[in-house]
Amino acid sequence: MTDTPAPARDYRDTVFLPKTDFPMKAGLAAKEPAILERWAKLGIYDRLREQRLGRERFILHDGPPYANGDIHMGHAMNKVLKDIIVRSQSLMGKDAPYVPGWDCHGLPIEWKVEEAYRAKKLNKDDVPVAQFRAECRAYAEKWVTVQKAEFERLGVMGDWADPYLTMKYDAEATIVVELLKFAESGQLYRGAKPVMWSPVEKTALAEAEVEYEDIVSTQIDVAFEIVDAPNAPELVGAHAVIWTTTPWTIPVNQALSYGPEIDYVLVADGERRFLVADALIDSFFARTLPARHPGGGRDPLINGGDRGEVGPGLRRGDGEEGATAVLWRGKGSDLADAIARHPMHALGGFFAKPRPFLPGEFVTTDAGTGLVHMAPDHGEDDFELCKQYGIDPVFAVDGAGMYRADWAWLGGQGSVINKKFVGADGPICSDLREAGALLAASDDFKHSYPHSWRSKAKVIFRATPQWFIPMDASTSLGTDGSASTSLSTNGVGNADTPTPFALSEVEGPESSNGATLREIALDAIAATTWIPARAENRITSMVQGRPDWVISRQRAWGVPIALFVNRATGQYLNDPAVNARIIEAFRQNGADAWYADGHQALLGPDYDLADYEVVKDILDVWFDSGCTHVFTVEARYGEGTRANLYLEGSDQHRGWFQSSLLESCGTRGRAPYDAVLTHGFALDGQGRKMSKSLGNVVDPLKIIGESGADILRMWVASTDYFDDVKIGKEVLATASDAYRKLRNTFRYMLGALEGFEESERVAVSDMPELERYVLHRLRMIDTELRQAAEAYEFNRYTRLLTDFANEDLSAFFFDIRKDSLYCDAADDIKRRSYRTVLDVLFHALVRYAAPVLCFTAEEVWQSRFPSDDSSVHYLEWPSLPSLDADDVVGSKWHEIRQLRVQVTEAIEPLRREKTVRSSLEAEVTVPNLLLDPHALAEAFIVAKVTQGDGVDVARTDFHKCGRCWRHLPEVTVDGELCDRCDEVVADA
């Protein structure tokens, strides 16, 4: 009979393994709604306001999205970033309220209501304005409710019970208050200037409401006969040639412009002579010859005889057959006082008036003919130049882009944005061709052109009577306390009609004393912190070059420009008593009060309504949103209070940032914000703009439904959001992986801290060096995290947090100390020290993670400290234990970690060759023993460390402990216990 060896004992029941119910699988999509519900029951936002009462306040003022449709990725990125900042400021002990808001007026909503009308074959203009406005209000209310739920689902914490809405009565009244401040201080005038106009939406547009797209337009060359040229009489009877890509402006032409220093030449083709810039002769003939000589039967040839000389720069040399003869050469200044006539002069009236040649510094030889036709109704340069010479707009094109019915040429026809109407075979070109004035026309000119970002239709420049806030006028009142808007009708209407005002007599007020709005705004920009810093240059250049602010719109859904204009004088009424009645009416009934029949009551007994025009235009929605700082920040936190931070996409340099700046500077003399942060746009995974046509739209609601909001929040925080960012499957997979690793770090700590009590805590001075080193690293990370949070650099913040969790903790500290955690006695000083540091780490990391991973941090906190009324978001920035000589410890362990990397790399070949199965089976030689050899072996997780010439690794001869699996000299047979484990098991 033989002896059978006894089976090895199973020591698993003696090992202290981590225990936790915190799941490895997040299941965020299912858990997050329950957490939201818990927060709602707690009233977490209001409770935080109570807890932080009296603390330093941090106000991030929310830029209002339009209440129009479900949220998209841009919304999600913007709102999450704001929430991270607000939560981080609260974590740093500040009172950080967040009041979300919505822009409820304007075209985005009006357009959608009109779409519903069109689907029912209804015309919006046939609907009573009160009914239409009520439908717009209902539409906005619907989408505020929808978007509110979607923003809350992102984990955005704020005053959702009382958001600001630009359509609330108090808000509308405040907007009028701010408007009247401009009026009372003389910073408001009405005049006719060319503004960007949407014929489809029938309203003026702000630059921020326009986007540019590449299109193909019709280009034409048109000949204007010269009838007088006192400085160059030989030009009489010749034709000045203009080139344009807007044929529809020819029926409104009133002059021609030349460059005073440009060289011009007169060339001939057959019996006709053409005046063009010398530098553009080749391109002129290249465009016009095929049209004038089909089949290529003629050259631009005149046998010059006594009159001609061959012009320089032409393709054919002097004396060659077919060389183009130059009949006259001169500077643009020679064209001063010259007169041409319109190609359609035979129509009489407007078209028979002389067309003067005017000097224009904007005329170049980059393209065209070097001569520019002037239509002051439809171009800024045209308007300004013609104004200098007393030539006014004629308002021939109406709001729908049609020529007005009484216009002699093409009256009642259009629209001017209709491609066929303005095309080479359309009526404009056909009439010019019949008149012998069309030298060339082709539908092939590619260029960038402005479009309405809502309707996607082309916009035009159109001179219309609009209300303006001047950029270069004194901000003080005029001497008589009034601001004149006297208007001349230019013989094309009367003062009661909405169109006929001549701007040569209606100019913005000149600056006579005091700083101008532009100067105040530029000073305010310089006094503001811009993040990133390059944003300052962008908005500075925009404000330096911007025109007067067009604040009027010809629509129905908005805050009306609540002014009465005297029909006789053209002055708007500036009476404090009347203004007070207007404001009170708005407070009681909202902006709808202006559309009721109570205007005489608003005027009071001192004025007769018959003497006044009731202004029907509404305010630009950018003026509405520019006032939000008044009825949100100042109304809630006190007059004069300004926001610490505005945060929006980079397109808002020309939008909300600027409108808020101008409104506040015009009424308060300063910016409404201390700092402005701009982020880029969310692009698809390939870096393309998202669009339905490309099928590359990434829906944030779908991501939340599948993966949870914290994954989306992790992505936002991980991006370099100061520039455009990408999001797609691969990008989200990276964010998910980073989230998973951080979640597992929390799961490990929760398990390792199971049953931890205060009696177990160890003083820092009694801890091993490794624990003191990790606390040193924590203090360093803590400082960097705080700096990143204060600088709003959450890409750096998140990277610091995840790198610390992955590299300092999981791959280093946890890896080394798992042996102590599992196998040391429960009261061992090293194990207790480790658990003490784990507790410090837990309290710090859960706080650090809370602003970014708001749901997961709450789940982690409740897993360890379950409570009916507590929340991780009530906590403040962690207070860390102090350390002595931590720099020395840090320097020493930095070297140890570098050496540890070398050791790990040296072991890896033996692992691949299966010489060792784990590092515990390795003996290592190192050049420097930075610690006691036993402690160093523990740090390297090897069997033995000795000193030698370099890093060398071999398999150990030590046997394996059956409990801790370490290979140690006192273990004589594999499976027996080492001294430590033997003692722990014996005492169990």
Coordinates of C-alpha atoms in Angstrom, one line a residue, residues 278-626:
D278 CA -6.1 98.2 -70.0
A279 CA -5.3 95.3 -67.8
L280 CA -8.5 93.5 -68.6
I281 CA -8.7 93.7 -72.4
D282 CA -7.8 90.1 -72.9
S283 CA -10.4 88.7 -70.5
F284 CA -13.0 91.2 -71.9
F285 CA -12.5 90.0 -75.5
A286 CA -12.4 86.3 -74.3
R287 CA -15.9 86.7 -72.9
T288 CA -17.4 88.9 -75.5
L289 CA -16.1 87.8 -78.9
P290 CA -18.0 84.5 -79.1
A291 CA -21.2 86.3 -78.4
R292 CA -20.6 89.2 -80.8
H293 CA -19.1 87.1 -83.6
P294 CA -20.6 83.6 -83.6
G295 CA -18.4 81.1 -85.4
G296 CA -15.2 83.0 -84.8
G297 CA -15.4 84.9 -88.1
R298 CA -14.0 88.2 -86.7
D299 CA -11.1 89.4 -84.6
P300 CA -11.1 92.4 -82.4
L301 CA -9.3 94.2 -85.2
I302 CA -9.2 97.8 -86.4
N303 CA -6.5 98.8 -88.8
G304 CA -5.6 101.7 -86.7
G305 CA -4.4 104.1 -89.3
D306 CA -3.5 107.4 -88.0
R307 CA -5.6 107.1 -84.9
G308 CA -4.4 103.8 -83.3
E309 CA -1.5 102.3 -81.6
V310 CA -1.1 98.7 -80.5
G311 CA -1.8 98.4 -76.8
P312 CA 0.8 96.7 -74.5
G313 CA 0.0 93.4 -73.0
L314 CA -2.1 92.0 -75.8
R315 CA -1.5 88.6 -77.2
R316 CA -0.5 89.8 -80.7
G317 CA 2.6 91.9 -81.1
D318 CA 3.0 95.3 -82.7
G319 CA 2.5 95.1 -86.5
E320 CA 1.0 91.6 -86.5
E321 CA -2.1 90.9 -88.5
G322 CA -5.1 91.0 -86.1
A323 CA -3.5 93.2 -83.4
T324 CA -6.0 95.2 -81.4
A325 CA -5.8 98.9 -81.9
V326 CA -6.0 101.3 -79.0
L327 CA -7.9 104.4 -80.0
W328 CA -7.4 106.3 -76.7
R329 CA -5.5 105.8 -73.5
G330 CA -6.0 107.6 -70.2
K331 CA -6.3 107.5 -66.5
G332 CA -9.6 107.0 -64.7
S333 CA -9.4 110.6 -63.5
D334 CA -9.9 111.6 -67.1
L335 CA -13.5 110.2 -66.8
A336 CA -14.4 112.8 -64.2
D337 CA -17.7 114.5 -65.1
A338 CA -18.4 112.1 -68.0
I339 CA -22.0 111.0 -68.6
A340 CA -23.4 107.8 -70.0
R341 CA -27.0 106.8 -70.7
H342 CA -28.8 103.7 -69.6
P343 CA -29.2 101.0 -72.2
M344 CA -33.0 101.2 -71.8
H345 CA -33.1 105.0 -72.0
A346 CA -35.8 104.8 -74.6
L347 CA -38.3 104.0 -71.8
G348 CA -38.0 107.5 -70.6
G349 CA -38.5 108.8 -67.0
F350 CA -36.0 107.2 -64.6
F351 CA -34.2 105.4 -67.5
A352 CA -33.6 108.7 -69.4
K353 CA -31.8 110.4 -66.6
P354 CA -28.0 110.9 -67.1
R355 CA -25.7 108.2 -65.6
P356 CA -22.7 110.0 -64.2
F357 CA -19.2 108.5 -63.9
L358 CA -18.1 108.6 -60.3
P359 CA -14.6 107.9 -58.8
G360 CA -14.6 104.8 -56.6
E361 CA -11.6 103.7 -54.5
F362 CA -13.2 100.2 -54.4
V363 CA -12.8 99.7 -58.2
T364 CA -10.1 97.2 -59.1
T365 CA -8.8 95.3 -62.0
D366 CA -9.1 91.9 -60.3
A367 CA -12.0 90.9 -62.6
G368 CA -14.5 92.4 -65.0
T369 CA -13.8 95.5 -67.1
G370 CA -12.5 98.0 -64.5
L371 CA -15.8 99.9 -64.6
V372 CA -18.6 99.1 -62.1
H373 CA -22.2 99.9 -62.5
M374 CA -23.8 101.6 -59.5
A375 CA -27.2 100.6 -58.1
P376 CA -27.4 102.3 -54.7
D377 CA -30.4 100.2 -53.8
H378 CA -28.4 97.0 -53.9
G379 CA -24.8 97.5 -52.8
E380 CA -23.0 99.0 -49.9
D381 CA -20.2 100.6 -52.0
D382 CA -22.8 101.7 -54.5
F383 CA -24.9 103.3 -51.8
E384 CA -22.1 105.1 -50.1
L385 CA -20.6 106.5 -53.3
C386 CA -23.9 107.6 -54.7
K387 CA -24.9 109.2 -51.4
Q388 CA -21.9 111.5 -51.7
Y389 CA -23.3 112.7 -55.1
G390 CA -26.9 113.1 -54.0
I391 CA -28.1 110.0 -55.8
D392 CA -30.7 108.1 -53.7
P393 CA -32.2 104.6 -53.8
V394 CA -35.4 104.2 -55.8
F395 CA -36.8 101.1 -54.1
A396 CA -37.7 99.4 -57.4
V397 CA -37.5 95.8 -55.9
D398 CA -40.1 94.9 -53.4
G399 CA -39.9 92.6 -50.4
A400 CA -40.6 89.5 -52.4
G401 CA -37.9 90.3 -54.9
M402 CA -40.3 91.5 -57.6
Y403 CA -39.9 94.8 -59.5
R404 CA -42.7 97.0 -58.2
A405 CA -45.7 97.2 -60.5
D406 CA -45.2 100.8 -61.6
W407 CA -41.5 100.3 -62.7
A408 CA -41.2 101.1 -66.4
W409 CA -38.9 98.1 -67.2
L410 CA -40.1 94.6 -66.0
G411 CA -42.6 96.1 -63.6
G412 CA -44.4 93.4 -61.6
Q413 CA -41.9 90.7 -62.8
G414 CA -39.4 88.7 -60.9
S415 CA -38.2 87.2 -58.6
V416 CA -34.7 88.5 -58.9
I417 CA -33.4 85.4 -57.2
N418 CA -35.1 83.2 -59.8
K419 CA -32.4 81.6 -61.9
K420 CA -34.4 81.6 -65.1
F421 CA -35.5 85.2 -64.7
V422 CA -31.9 86.5 -64.4
G423 CA -30.4 83.9 -66.7
A424 CA -28.8 84.5 -70.1
D425 CA -32.1 83.7 -71.8
G426 CA -34.3 85.5 -69.3
P427 CA -36.2 88.8 -69.9
I428 CA -33.4 91.0 -68.6
C429 CA -30.8 89.7 -70.9
S430 CA -33.3 89.5 -73.8
D431 CA -34.2 93.1 -73.5
L432 CA -30.6 94.2 -73.2
R433 CA -29.7 92.1 -76.2
E434 CA -32.6 93.6 -78.2
A435 CA -31.3 97.1 -77.2
G436 CA -27.8 96.2 -78.5
A437 CA -26.3 96.6 -75.1
L438 CA -25.6 93.0 -74.2
L439 CA -22.1 92.1 -75.3
A440 CA -21.9 88.7 -73.5
A441 CA -24.0 86.6 -71.2
S442 CA -23.3 83.1 -69.8
D443 CA -24.7 81.0 -66.9
D444 CA -21.3 79.7 -65.8
F445 CA -19.8 82.0 -63.1
K446 CA -18.9 80.0 -60.0
H447 CA -18.5 81.9 -56.7
S448 CA -19.6 82.0 -53.1
Y449 CA -22.9 83.7 -52.4
P450 CA -24.9 84.5 -49.2
H451 CA -28.0 82.4 -48.3
S452 CA -30.5 82.5 -45.5
W453 CA -29.5 79.8 -43.1
R454 CA -33.2 79.1 -42.4
S455 CA -34.8 79.0 -45.9
K456 CA -31.5 78.2 -47.7
A457 CA -32.6 80.7 -50.4
K458 CA -30.4 83.3 -51.8
V459 CA -30.4 86.7 -50.2
I460 CA -30.0 90.1 -51.9
F461 CA -28.7 93.5 -50.8
R462 CA -31.8 95.8 -50.8
A463 CA -32.2 99.3 -49.6
T464 CA -35.3 99.5 -47.3
P465 CA -36.3 101.8 -44.5
Q466 CA -34.9 100.2 -41.4
W467 CA -34.1 101.2 -37.8
F468 CA -30.4 101.4 -36.9
I469 CA -28.2 101.8 -33.9
P470 CA -25.3 103.9 -35.1
M471 CA -21.8 102.6 -34.4
D472 CA -20.0 106.0 -34.8
A473 CA -22.4 108.5 -33.1
S474 CA -21.9 110.1 -29.8
T475 CA -23.6 108.1 -27.0
S476 CA -24.9 111.2 -25.4
L477 CA -28.3 112.9 -26.1
G478 CA -28.7 115.6 -28.7
T479 CA -29.1 119.2 -27.4
D480 CA -32.9 119.1 -27.6
G481 CA -33.2 115.7 -26.1
S482 CA -34.6 114.2 -29.3
A483 CA -33.3 112.2 -32.2
S484 CA -34.4 113.2 -35.6
T485 CA -35.3 110.7 -38.3
S486 CA -36.6 113.2 -40.9
L487 CA -37.2 111.3 -44.1
S488 CA -37.4 112.4 -47.7
T489 CA -39.6 110.5 -50.1
N490 CA -37.4 111.1 -53.1
G491 CA -40.5 111.4 -55.3
V492 CA -41.3 107.7 -55.2
G493 CA -43.9 107.5 -52.4
N494 CA -45.2 109.3 -49.4
A495 CA -44.3 109.4 -45.7
D496 CA -47.2 106.9 -44.9
T497 CA -45.8 104.1 -47.0
P498 CA -43.3 101.7 -45.7
T499 CA -40.8 102.0 -48.5
P500 CA -39.8 105.4 -50.0
F501 CA -37.0 107.0 -47.9
A502 CA -33.9 108.6 -49.3
L503 CA -30.8 108.0 -47.3
S504 CA -28.9 111.0 -48.5
E505 CA -31.2 112.9 -46.2
V506 CA -31.5 110.3 -43.5
E507 CA -28.0 109.6 -42.1
G508 CA -26.9 108.1 -38.8
P509 CA -26.0 110.8 -36.3
E510 CA -22.5 112.1 -36.4
S511 CA -20.3 111.8 -33.4
S512 CA -20.0 115.2 -31.8
N513 CA -19.1 114.5 -28.2
G514 CA -18.6 111.5 -26.0
A515 CA -17.3 108.1 -27.0
T516 CA -19.0 106.2 -29.8
L517 CA -20.6 102.8 -29.4
R518 CA -17.8 101.3 -31.5
E519 CA -15.1 102.9 -29.3
I520 CA -16.8 101.7 -26.1
A521 CA -17.2 98.2 -27.5
L522 CA -13.6 98.0 -28.6
D523 CA -12.5 99.1 -25.1
A524 CA -14.8 96.5 -23.5
I525 CA -13.4 93.8 -25.8
A526 CA -9.9 94.7 -24.6
A527 CA -11.0 94.5 -20.9
T528 CA -12.6 91.1 -21.4
T529 CA -10.8 87.7 -21.1
W530 CA -11.1 85.7 -24.3
I531 CA -10.7 82.0 -24.3
P532 CA -8.9 81.0 -26.4
A533 CA -6.9 84.2 -26.7
R534 CA -7.1 84.3 -30.5
A535 CA -10.9 85.0 -30.2
E536 CA -10.1 88.6 -29.2
N537 CA -8.6 89.4 -32.6
R538 CA -11.6 87.9 -34.3
I539 CA -14.3 89.9 -32.5
T540 CA -12.1 93.0 -32.5
S541 CA -11.9 92.9 -36.3
M542 CA -15.6 92.3 -36.6
V543 CA -16.5 95.2 -34.4
Q544 CA -13.9 97.5 -36.1
G545 CA -15.4 96.9 -39.5
R546 CA -19.1 96.3 -38.8
P547 CA -21.7 98.7 -40.2
D548 CA -24.5 100.3 -38.1
W549 CA -26.6 97.7 -36.4
V550 CA -29.9 97.0 -38.3
I551 CA -32.3 96.2 -35.5
S552 CA -35.6 96.1 -37.4
R553 CA -37.3 93.2 -39.1
Q554 CA -40.5 93.1 -41.2
R555 CA -42.1 90.2 -39.5
A556 CA -44.8 89.6 -37.0
W557 CA -43.4 87.3 -34.3
G558 CA -41.2 89.3 -32.0
V559 CA -40.9 92.3 -29.8
P560 CA -42.2 95.4 -31.7
I561 CA -40.1 98.5 -32.0
A562 CA -42.5 100.4 -29.7
L563 CA -42.2 103.9 -31.1
F564 CA -44.5 106.6 -32.4
V565 CA -43.1 108.6 -35.3
N566 CA -44.4 112.1 -35.9
R567 CA -45.8 112.2 -39.4
A568 CA -44.9 115.8 -40.0
T569 CA -41.4 115.9 -38.6
G570 CA -40.2 112.3 -38.9
Q571 CA -39.1 112.4 -35.3
Y572 CA -39.8 109.5 -33.0
L573 CA -41.6 110.5 -29.8
N574 CA -39.3 110.7 -26.8
D575 CA -41.6 111.3 -23.9
P576 CA -40.8 109.5 -20.5
A577 CA -44.5 109.4 -19.6
V578 CA -45.5 107.7 -22.9
N579 CA -42.6 105.3 -22.6
A580 CA -43.6 104.4 -19.0
R581 CA -47.2 103.6 -20.2
I582 CA -45.8 101.5 -23.1
I583 CA -43.5 99.5 -20.7
E584 CA -46.4 98.9 -18.2
A585 CA -48.6 97.7 -21.0
F586 CA -45.9 95.2 -22.0
R587 CA -45.5 94.0 -18.5
Q588 CA -49.2 93.4 -18.2
N589 CA -50.0 91.9 -21.6
G590 CA -46.6 91.3 -23.3
A591 CA -45.7 92.4 -26.7
D592 CA -49.2 91.7 -27.9
A593 CA -50.2 95.0 -26.3
W594 CA -48.7 96.8 -29.3
Y595 CA -51.0 95.0 -31.6
A596 CA -54.2 95.9 -29.7
D597 CA -56.3 99.0 -30.3
G598 CA -54.9 101.0 -27.3
H599 CA -52.3 103.2 -29.0
Q600 CA -54.2 106.4 -28.1
A601 CA -54.2 105.4 -24.5
L602 CA -50.5 104.8 -24.6
L603 CA -50.0 108.2 -26.1
G604 CA -52.1 109.8 -23.4
P605 CA -54.0 113.1 -23.6
D606 CA -51.1 115.2 -24.8
Y607 CA -50.9 113.6 -28.3
D608 CA -53.2 112.7 -31.1
L609 CA -52.7 109.3 -32.6
A610 CA -53.7 110.7 -36.0
D611 CA -50.4 112.7 -35.9
Y612 CA -48.3 109.6 -35.4
E613 CA -47.2 106.6 -37.3
V614 CA -47.2 103.4 -35.2
V615 CA -44.0 101.6 -36.0
K616 CA -44.9 98.0 -37.0
D617 CA -41.4 96.5 -37.4
I618 CA -40.2 94.1 -34.8
L619 CA -36.8 93.9 -33.3
D620 CA -34.0 91.8 -34.6
V621 CA -33.9 88.7 -32.4
W622 CA -30.2 89.4 -31.8
F623 CA -31.4 92.5 -29.9
D624 CA -33.7 90.3 -27.9
S625 CA -31.0 87.9 -26.9
G626 CA -28.6 90.8 -26.4

